CSV table of C-alpha atoms in Angstrom, one decimal:
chain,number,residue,atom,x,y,z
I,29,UNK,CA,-43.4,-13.1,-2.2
I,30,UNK,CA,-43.1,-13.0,-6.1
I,31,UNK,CA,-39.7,-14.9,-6.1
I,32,UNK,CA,-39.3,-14.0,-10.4
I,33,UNK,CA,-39.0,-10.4,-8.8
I,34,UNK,CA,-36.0,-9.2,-7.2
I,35,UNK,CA,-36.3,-7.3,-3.6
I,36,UNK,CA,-35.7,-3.8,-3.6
I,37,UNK,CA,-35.0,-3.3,0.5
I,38,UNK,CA,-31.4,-4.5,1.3
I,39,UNK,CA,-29.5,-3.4,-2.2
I,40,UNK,CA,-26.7,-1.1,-2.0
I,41,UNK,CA,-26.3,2.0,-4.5
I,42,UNK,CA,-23.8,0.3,-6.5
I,43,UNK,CA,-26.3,-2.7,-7.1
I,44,UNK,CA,-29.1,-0.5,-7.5
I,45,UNK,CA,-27.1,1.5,-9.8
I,46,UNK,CA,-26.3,-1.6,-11.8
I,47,UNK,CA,-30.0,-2.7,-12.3
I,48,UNK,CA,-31.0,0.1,-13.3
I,49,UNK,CA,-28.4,0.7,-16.1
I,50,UNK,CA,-29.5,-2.6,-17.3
I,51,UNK,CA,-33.4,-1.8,-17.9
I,52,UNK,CA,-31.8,1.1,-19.7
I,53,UNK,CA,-32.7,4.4,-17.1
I,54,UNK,CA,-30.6,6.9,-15.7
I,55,UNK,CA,-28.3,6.1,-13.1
I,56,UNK,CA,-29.7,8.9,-11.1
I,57,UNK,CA,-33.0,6.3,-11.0
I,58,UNK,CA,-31.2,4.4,-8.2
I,59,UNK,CA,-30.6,7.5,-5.8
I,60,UNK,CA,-34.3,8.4,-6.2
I,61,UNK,CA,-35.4,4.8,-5.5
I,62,UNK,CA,-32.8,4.7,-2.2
I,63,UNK,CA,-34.6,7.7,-1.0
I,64,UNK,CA,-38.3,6.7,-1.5
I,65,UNK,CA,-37.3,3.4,0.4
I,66,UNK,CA,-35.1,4.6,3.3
I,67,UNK,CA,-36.5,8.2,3.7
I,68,UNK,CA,-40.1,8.0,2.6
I,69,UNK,CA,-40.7,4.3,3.2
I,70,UNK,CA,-43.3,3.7,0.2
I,71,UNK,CA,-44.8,0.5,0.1
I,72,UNK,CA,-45.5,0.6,-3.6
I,73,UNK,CA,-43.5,1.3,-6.5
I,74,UNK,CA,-46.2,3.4,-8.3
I,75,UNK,CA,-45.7,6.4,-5.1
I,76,UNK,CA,-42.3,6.8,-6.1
I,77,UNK,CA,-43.4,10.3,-8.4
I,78,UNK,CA,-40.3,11.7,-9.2
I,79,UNK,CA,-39.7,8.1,-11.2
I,80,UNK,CA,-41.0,8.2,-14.8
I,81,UNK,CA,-43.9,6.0,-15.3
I,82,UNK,CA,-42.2,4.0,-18.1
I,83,UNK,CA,-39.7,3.5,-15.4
I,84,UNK,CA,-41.9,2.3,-12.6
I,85,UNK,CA,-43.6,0.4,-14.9
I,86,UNK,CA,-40.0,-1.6,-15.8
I,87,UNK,CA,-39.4,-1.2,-11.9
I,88,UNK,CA,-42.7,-3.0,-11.2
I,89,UNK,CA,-42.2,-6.2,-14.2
I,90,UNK,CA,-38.7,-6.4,-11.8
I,91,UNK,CA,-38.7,-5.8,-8.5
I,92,UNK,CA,-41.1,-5.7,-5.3
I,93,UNK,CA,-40.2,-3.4,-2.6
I,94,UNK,CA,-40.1,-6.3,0.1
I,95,UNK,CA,-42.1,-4.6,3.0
I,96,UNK,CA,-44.2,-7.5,4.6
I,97,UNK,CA,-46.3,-6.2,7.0
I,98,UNK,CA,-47.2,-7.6,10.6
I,99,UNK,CA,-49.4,-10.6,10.8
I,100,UNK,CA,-49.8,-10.6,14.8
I,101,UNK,CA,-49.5,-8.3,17.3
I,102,UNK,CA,-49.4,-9.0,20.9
I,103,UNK,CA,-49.1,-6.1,23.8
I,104,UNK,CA,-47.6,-7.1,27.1
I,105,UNK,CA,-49.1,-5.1,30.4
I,106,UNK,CA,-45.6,-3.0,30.8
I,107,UNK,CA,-46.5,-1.9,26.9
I,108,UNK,CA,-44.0,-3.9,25.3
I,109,UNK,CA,-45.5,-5.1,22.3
I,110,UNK,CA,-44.3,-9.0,20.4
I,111,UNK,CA,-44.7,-8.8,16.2
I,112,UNK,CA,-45.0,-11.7,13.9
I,113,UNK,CA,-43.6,-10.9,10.5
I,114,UNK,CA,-43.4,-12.9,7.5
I,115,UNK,CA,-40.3,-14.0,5.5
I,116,UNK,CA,-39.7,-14.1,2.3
I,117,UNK,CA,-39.8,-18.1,1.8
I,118,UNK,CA,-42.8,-18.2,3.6
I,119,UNK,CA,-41.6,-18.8,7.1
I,120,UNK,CA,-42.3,-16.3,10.5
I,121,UNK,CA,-39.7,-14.7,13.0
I,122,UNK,CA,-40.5,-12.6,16.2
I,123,UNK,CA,-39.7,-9.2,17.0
I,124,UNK,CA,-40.0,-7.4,20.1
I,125,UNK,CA,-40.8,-3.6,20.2
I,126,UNK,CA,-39.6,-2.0,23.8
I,127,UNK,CA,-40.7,1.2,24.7
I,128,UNK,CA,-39.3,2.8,28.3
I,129,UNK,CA,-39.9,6.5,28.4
I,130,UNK,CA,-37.7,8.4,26.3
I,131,UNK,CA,-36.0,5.3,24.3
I,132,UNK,CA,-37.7,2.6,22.0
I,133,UNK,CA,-35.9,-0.7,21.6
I,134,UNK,CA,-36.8,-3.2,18.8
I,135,UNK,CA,-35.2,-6.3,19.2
I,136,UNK,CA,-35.0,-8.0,15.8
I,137,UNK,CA,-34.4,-11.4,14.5
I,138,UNK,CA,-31.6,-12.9,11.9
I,139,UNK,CA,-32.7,-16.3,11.7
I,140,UNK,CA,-35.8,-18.4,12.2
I,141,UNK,CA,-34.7,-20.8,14.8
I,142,UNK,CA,-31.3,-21.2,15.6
I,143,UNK,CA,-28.1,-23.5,15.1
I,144,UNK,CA,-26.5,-23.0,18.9
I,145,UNK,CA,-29.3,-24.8,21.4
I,146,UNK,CA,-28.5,-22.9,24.1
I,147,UNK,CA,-29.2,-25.1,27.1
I,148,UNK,CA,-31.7,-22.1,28.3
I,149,UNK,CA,-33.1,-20.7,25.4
I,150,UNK,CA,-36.2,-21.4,23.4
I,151,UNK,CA,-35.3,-20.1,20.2
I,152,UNK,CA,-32.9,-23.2,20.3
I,153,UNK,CA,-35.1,-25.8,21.1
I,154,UNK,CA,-36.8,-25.0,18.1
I,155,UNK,CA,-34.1,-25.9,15.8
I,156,UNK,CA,-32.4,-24.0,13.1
I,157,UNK,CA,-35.1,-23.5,9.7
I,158,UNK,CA,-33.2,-20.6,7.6
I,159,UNK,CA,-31.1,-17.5,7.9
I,160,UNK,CA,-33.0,-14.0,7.0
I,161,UNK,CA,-32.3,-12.0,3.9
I,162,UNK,CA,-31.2,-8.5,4.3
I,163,UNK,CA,-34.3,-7.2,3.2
I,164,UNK,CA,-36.5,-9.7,6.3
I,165,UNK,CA,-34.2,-7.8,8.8
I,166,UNK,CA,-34.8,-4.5,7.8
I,167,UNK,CA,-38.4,-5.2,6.9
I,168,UNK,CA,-38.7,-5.4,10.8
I,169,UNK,CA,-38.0,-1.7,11.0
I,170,UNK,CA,-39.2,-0.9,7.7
I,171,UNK,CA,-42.7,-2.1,8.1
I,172,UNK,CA,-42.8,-1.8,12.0
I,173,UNK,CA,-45.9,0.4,13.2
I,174,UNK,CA,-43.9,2.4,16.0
I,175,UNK,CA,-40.9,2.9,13.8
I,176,UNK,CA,-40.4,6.2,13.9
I,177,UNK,CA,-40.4,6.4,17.6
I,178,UNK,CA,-37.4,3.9,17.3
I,179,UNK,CA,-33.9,4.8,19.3
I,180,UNK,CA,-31.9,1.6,19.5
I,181,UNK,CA,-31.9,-1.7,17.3
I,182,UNK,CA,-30.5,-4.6,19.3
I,183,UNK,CA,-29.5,-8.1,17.3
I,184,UNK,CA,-30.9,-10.0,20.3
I,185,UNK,CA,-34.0,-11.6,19.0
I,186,UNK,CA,-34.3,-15.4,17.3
I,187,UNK,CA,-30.9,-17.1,15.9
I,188,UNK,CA,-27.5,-16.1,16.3
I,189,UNK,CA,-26.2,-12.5,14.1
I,190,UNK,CA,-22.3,-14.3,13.7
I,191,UNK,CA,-24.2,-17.2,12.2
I,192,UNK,CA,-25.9,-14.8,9.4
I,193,UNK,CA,-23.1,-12.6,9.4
I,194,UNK,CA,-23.1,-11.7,6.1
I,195,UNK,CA,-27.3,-10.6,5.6
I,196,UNK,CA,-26.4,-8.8,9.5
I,197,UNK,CA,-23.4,-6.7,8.3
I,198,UNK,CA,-25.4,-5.2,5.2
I,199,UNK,CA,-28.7,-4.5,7.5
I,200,UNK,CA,-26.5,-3.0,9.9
I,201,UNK,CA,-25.1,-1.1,6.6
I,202,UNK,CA,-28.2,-0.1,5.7
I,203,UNK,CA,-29.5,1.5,8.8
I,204,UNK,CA,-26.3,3.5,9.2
I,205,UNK,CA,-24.8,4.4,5.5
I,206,UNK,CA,-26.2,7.8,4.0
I,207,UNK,CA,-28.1,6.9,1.3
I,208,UNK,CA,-29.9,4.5,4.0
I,209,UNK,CA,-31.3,5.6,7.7
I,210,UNK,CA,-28.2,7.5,9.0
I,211,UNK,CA,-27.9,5.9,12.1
I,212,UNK,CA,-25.4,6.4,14.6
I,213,UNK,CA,-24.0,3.1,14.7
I,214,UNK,CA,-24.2,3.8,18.6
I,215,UNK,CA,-28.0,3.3,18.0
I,216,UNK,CA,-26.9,-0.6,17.3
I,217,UNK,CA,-26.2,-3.6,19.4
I,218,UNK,CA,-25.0,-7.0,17.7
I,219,UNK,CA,-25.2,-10.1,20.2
I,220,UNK,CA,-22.9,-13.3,19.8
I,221,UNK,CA,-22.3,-16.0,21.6
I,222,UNK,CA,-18.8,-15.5,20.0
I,223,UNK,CA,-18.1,-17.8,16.9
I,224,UNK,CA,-14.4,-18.5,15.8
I,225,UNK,CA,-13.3,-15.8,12.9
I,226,UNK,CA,-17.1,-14.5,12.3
I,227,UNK,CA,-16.8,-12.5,15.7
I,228,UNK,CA,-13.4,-11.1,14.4
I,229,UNK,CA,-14.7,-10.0,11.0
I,230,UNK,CA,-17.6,-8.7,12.9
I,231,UNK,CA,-15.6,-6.1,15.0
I,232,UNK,CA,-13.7,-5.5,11.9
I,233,UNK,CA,-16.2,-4.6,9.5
I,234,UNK,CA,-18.7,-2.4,11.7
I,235,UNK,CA,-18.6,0.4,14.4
I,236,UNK,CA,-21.4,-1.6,16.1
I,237,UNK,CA,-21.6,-2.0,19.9
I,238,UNK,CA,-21.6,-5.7,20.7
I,239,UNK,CA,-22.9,-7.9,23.4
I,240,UNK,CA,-21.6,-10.9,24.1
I,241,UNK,CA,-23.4,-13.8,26.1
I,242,UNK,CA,-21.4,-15.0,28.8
I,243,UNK,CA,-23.9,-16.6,31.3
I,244,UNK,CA,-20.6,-18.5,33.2
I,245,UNK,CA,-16.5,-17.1,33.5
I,246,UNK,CA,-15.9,-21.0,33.7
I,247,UNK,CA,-15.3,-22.6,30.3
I,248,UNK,CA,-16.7,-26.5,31.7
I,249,UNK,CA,-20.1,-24.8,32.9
I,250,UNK,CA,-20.4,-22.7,30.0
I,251,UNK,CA,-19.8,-25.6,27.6
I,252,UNK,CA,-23.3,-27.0,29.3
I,253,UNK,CA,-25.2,-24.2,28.9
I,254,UNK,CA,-23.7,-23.0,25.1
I,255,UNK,CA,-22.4,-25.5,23.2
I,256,UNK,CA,-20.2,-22.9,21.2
I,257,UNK,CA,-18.1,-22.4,23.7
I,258,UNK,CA,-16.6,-25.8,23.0
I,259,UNK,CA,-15.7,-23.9,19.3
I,260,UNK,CA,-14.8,-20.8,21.1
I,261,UNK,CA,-14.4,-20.6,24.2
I,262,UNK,CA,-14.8,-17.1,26.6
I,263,UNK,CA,-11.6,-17.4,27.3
I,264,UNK,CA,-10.4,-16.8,23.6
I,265,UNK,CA,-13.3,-14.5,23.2
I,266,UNK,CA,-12.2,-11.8,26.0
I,267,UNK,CA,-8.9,-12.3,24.1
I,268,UNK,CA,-9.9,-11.1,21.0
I,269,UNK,CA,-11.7,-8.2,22.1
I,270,UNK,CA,-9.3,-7.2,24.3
I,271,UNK,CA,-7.7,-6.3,20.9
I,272,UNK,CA,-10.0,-3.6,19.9
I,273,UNK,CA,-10.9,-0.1,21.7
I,274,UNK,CA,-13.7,0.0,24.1
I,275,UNK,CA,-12.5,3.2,25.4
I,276,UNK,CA,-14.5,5.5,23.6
I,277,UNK,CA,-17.9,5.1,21.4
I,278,UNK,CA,-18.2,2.1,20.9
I,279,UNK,CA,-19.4,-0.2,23.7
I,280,UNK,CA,-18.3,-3.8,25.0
I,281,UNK,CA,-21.0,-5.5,27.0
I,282,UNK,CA,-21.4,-8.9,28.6
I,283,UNK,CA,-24.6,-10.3,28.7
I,284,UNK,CA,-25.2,-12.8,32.2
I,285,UNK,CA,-28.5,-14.9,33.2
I,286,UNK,CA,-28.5,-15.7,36.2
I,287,UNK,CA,-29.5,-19.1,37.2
I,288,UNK,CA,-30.4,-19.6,41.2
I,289,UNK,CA,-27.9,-22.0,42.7
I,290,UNK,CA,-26.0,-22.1,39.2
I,291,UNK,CA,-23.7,-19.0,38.7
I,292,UNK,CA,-25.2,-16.7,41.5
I,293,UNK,CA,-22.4,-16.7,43.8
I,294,UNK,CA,-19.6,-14.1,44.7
I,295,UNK,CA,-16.9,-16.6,43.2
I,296,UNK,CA,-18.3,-16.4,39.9
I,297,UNK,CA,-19.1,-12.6,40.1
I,298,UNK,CA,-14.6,-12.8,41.2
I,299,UNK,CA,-13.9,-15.4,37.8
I,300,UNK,CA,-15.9,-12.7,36.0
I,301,UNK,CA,-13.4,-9.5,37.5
I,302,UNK,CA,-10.2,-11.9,36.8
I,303,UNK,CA,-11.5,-12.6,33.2
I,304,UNK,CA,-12.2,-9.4,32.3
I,305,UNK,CA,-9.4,-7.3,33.4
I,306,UNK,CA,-8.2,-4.7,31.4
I,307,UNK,CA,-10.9,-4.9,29.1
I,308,UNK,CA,-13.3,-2.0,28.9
I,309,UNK,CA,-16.6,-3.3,29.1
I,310,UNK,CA,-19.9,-3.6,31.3
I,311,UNK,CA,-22.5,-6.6,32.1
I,312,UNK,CA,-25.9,-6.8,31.9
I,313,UNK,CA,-27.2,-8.8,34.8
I,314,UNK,CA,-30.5,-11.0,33.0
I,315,UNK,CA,-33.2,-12.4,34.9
I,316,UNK,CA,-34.2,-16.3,33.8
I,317,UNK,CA,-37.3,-17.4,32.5
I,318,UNK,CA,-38.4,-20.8,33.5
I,319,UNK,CA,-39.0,-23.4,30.0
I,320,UNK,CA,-40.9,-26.5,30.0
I,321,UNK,CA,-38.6,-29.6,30.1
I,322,UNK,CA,-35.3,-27.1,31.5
I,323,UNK,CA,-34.2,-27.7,34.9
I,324,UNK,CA,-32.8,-24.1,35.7
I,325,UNK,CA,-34.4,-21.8,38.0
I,326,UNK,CA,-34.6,-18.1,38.3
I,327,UNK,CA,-32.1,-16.5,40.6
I,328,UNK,CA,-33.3,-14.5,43.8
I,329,UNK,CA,-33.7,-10.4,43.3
I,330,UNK,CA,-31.3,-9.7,46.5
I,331,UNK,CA,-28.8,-12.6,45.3
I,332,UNK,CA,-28.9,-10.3,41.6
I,333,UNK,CA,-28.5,-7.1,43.7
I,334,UNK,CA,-25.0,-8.2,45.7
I,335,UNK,CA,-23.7,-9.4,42.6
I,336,UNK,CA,-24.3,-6.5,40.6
I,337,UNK,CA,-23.1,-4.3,43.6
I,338,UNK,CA,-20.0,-6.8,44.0
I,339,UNK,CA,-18.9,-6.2,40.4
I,340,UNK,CA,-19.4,-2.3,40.6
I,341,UNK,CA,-17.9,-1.8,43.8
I,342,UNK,CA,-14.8,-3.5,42.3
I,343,UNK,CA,-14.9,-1.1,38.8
I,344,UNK,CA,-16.7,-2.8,36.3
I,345,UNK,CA,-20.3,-1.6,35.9
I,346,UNK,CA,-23.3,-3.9,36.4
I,347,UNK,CA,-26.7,-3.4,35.8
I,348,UNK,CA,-29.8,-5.8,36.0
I,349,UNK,CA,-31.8,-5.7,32.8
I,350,UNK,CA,-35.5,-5.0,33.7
I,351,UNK,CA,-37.6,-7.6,32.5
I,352,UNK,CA,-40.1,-6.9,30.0
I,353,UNK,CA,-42.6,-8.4,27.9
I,354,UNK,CA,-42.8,-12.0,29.9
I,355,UNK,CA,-46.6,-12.1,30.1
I,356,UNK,CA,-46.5,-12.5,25.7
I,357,UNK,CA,-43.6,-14.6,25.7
I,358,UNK,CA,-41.5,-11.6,24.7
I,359,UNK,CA,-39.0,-11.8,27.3
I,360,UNK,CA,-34.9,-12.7,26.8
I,361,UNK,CA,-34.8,-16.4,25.6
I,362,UNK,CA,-38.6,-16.6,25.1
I,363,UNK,CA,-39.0,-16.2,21.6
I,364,UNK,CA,-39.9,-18.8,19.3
I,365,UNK,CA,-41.9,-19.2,16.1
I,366,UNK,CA,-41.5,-23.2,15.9
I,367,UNK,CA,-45.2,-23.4,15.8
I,368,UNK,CA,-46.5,-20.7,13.8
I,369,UNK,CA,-45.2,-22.0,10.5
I,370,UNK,CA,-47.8,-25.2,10.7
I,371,UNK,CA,-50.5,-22.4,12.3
I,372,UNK,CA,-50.0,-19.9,9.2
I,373,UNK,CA,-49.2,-22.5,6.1
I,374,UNK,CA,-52.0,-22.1,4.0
């Protein structure tokens, strides 16, 4: 990326509008350029035509759009396909495309690596190497093959969206606004781990569903498996949400792995009823993946099946997340670019 040029994916109007007042166009330039990016999707200045020459030509001396293509694509057997895209600083982040009948999921990335080490996750063993720009979240829709087929963006790839909260907030902006995609903002998960006044300003500032990642009702256990929760713990987490309104659009969910022998018991399955009362919310029942050097094990299908079943029968809703994508390493907790930096650097 030509870092003397700024990045036109990721501005707001009012930006735009200021730029372009400064190389001296009309300030109508900066609606045309929103709608060549967000509608149109050009990947070169030069095809915005309704944009004098002169003025691309200034564009081109100052900006680049920002769309980074693909570098590696990987297709799983269930058709879930695993992208590599470039950053802008010259790093890599993973991206999961989902496809299941009449929906398409893309999971997307806010950071390469991540801060919270997670005892099962290996995005955290890899470490944390740098937040995302604005413009490398959105260039994972913007410059994603399948993209119009696309029906839901969930915040669940590498790092943690509360970490990045500010570069998170103005994608999610972006993709819902009007002079960006027009999403519903029902079309958008944001996952957390749930980090002390970023998770606040979070459910403040969007209309975003958000998904947080429980994994254990019991603040000792958790604080083994997420080290956050030491910071913030579940506890005080449920507490906050309980503060906002679940009731209608916009959706609560709690995201639980299941560990065999671990947290796979009816007692947990009652700590999670007692926790959550009077909250409006669901949980998504995840299977676990093994990782090299982790001694956690996958949880039995039946064992899944009465906990799921316990939880509904007793009014909260459960479901058991199909897993997709393991065969490419594209599965929950699987992602990781740790080595592809040393495998791409030129």
């Amino acid at each position: 990326m030509d870092n003397a040029r700024k990045v036109l994916i990721g501005m707001t109007p009012d930006e735009l509008k200021a730029e372009v007042r400064d190389l001296g166009m009309p300030a109508f330039t900066a609606g045309q350029i929103m709608k060549w990016l967000y509608t149109k999707h050009v990947r070169d200045i030069d095809e915005m035509t309704d944009v004098s020459k002169a003025n691309r030509e200034k564009l081109k001396e100052n900006f680049t759009i920002g769309c980074m293509e693909p570098i590696e694509r990987m297709q799983s057997v269930d058709g879930t396909v695993k992208y590599l895209f470039p950053t802008a600083n010259g790093k890599f982040v993973e991206t999961v495309y989902i496809p299941d009948h009449d929906r398409a999921t893309l999971c997307v990335s806010c950071q390469v690596g991540c801060k919270m080490n997670c005892l099962f996750c290996q995005t955290g063993k890899q470490g944390f190497e740098g937040n995302l720009t604005a413009a490398d979240i959105l260039n994972q829709i913007y410059s994603l093959p399948e993209r119009e087929n696309l029906t839901n963006v969930v915040f669940m790839g590498q790092g943690e969206p509360m970490d990045n909260l500010d570069n998170v907030l103005r994608a999610t902006q972006i993709l819902t606004a009007k002079y960006g995609y027009e999403w519903s903002p029902k079309r958008i998960t944001v996952s957390s781990v749930g980090l002390k006044n970023k998770l606040k300003r979070f459910l403040d500032e969007s209309d975003c569903h958000v998904a947080i990642s429980m994994h254990s009702p019991l603040h000792e256990q958790r604080a083994t498996l997420i080290p956050a929760e030491k910071q913030m713990p579940i506890s005080e987490v449920v507490k906050l949400l309980k503060q906002y309104d679940f009731t209608h659009q916009r959706r609560c969910t709690f995201e639980y792995i299941m560990f065999g022998g671990m947290n796979d018991s009816l007692t947990y399955a009652k700590e999670i009823l007692k926790l959550t009362e009077g909250l409006e919310c669901r949980v998504n029942l995840i299977r676990f993946h093994d990782i090299p050097g982790v001694d956690l094990h996958p949880c039995e299908t039946k064992k899944m099946e009465n906990f799921r079943d316990y939880l509904t029968n007793h009014g909260l809703t459960a479901t058991i997340r199909a897993s997709r994508g393991q065969d490419i390493f594209a599965a929950c907790g699987l992602l990781s670019t740790a080595k592809k930096g040393e495998h791409h650097q030129e």
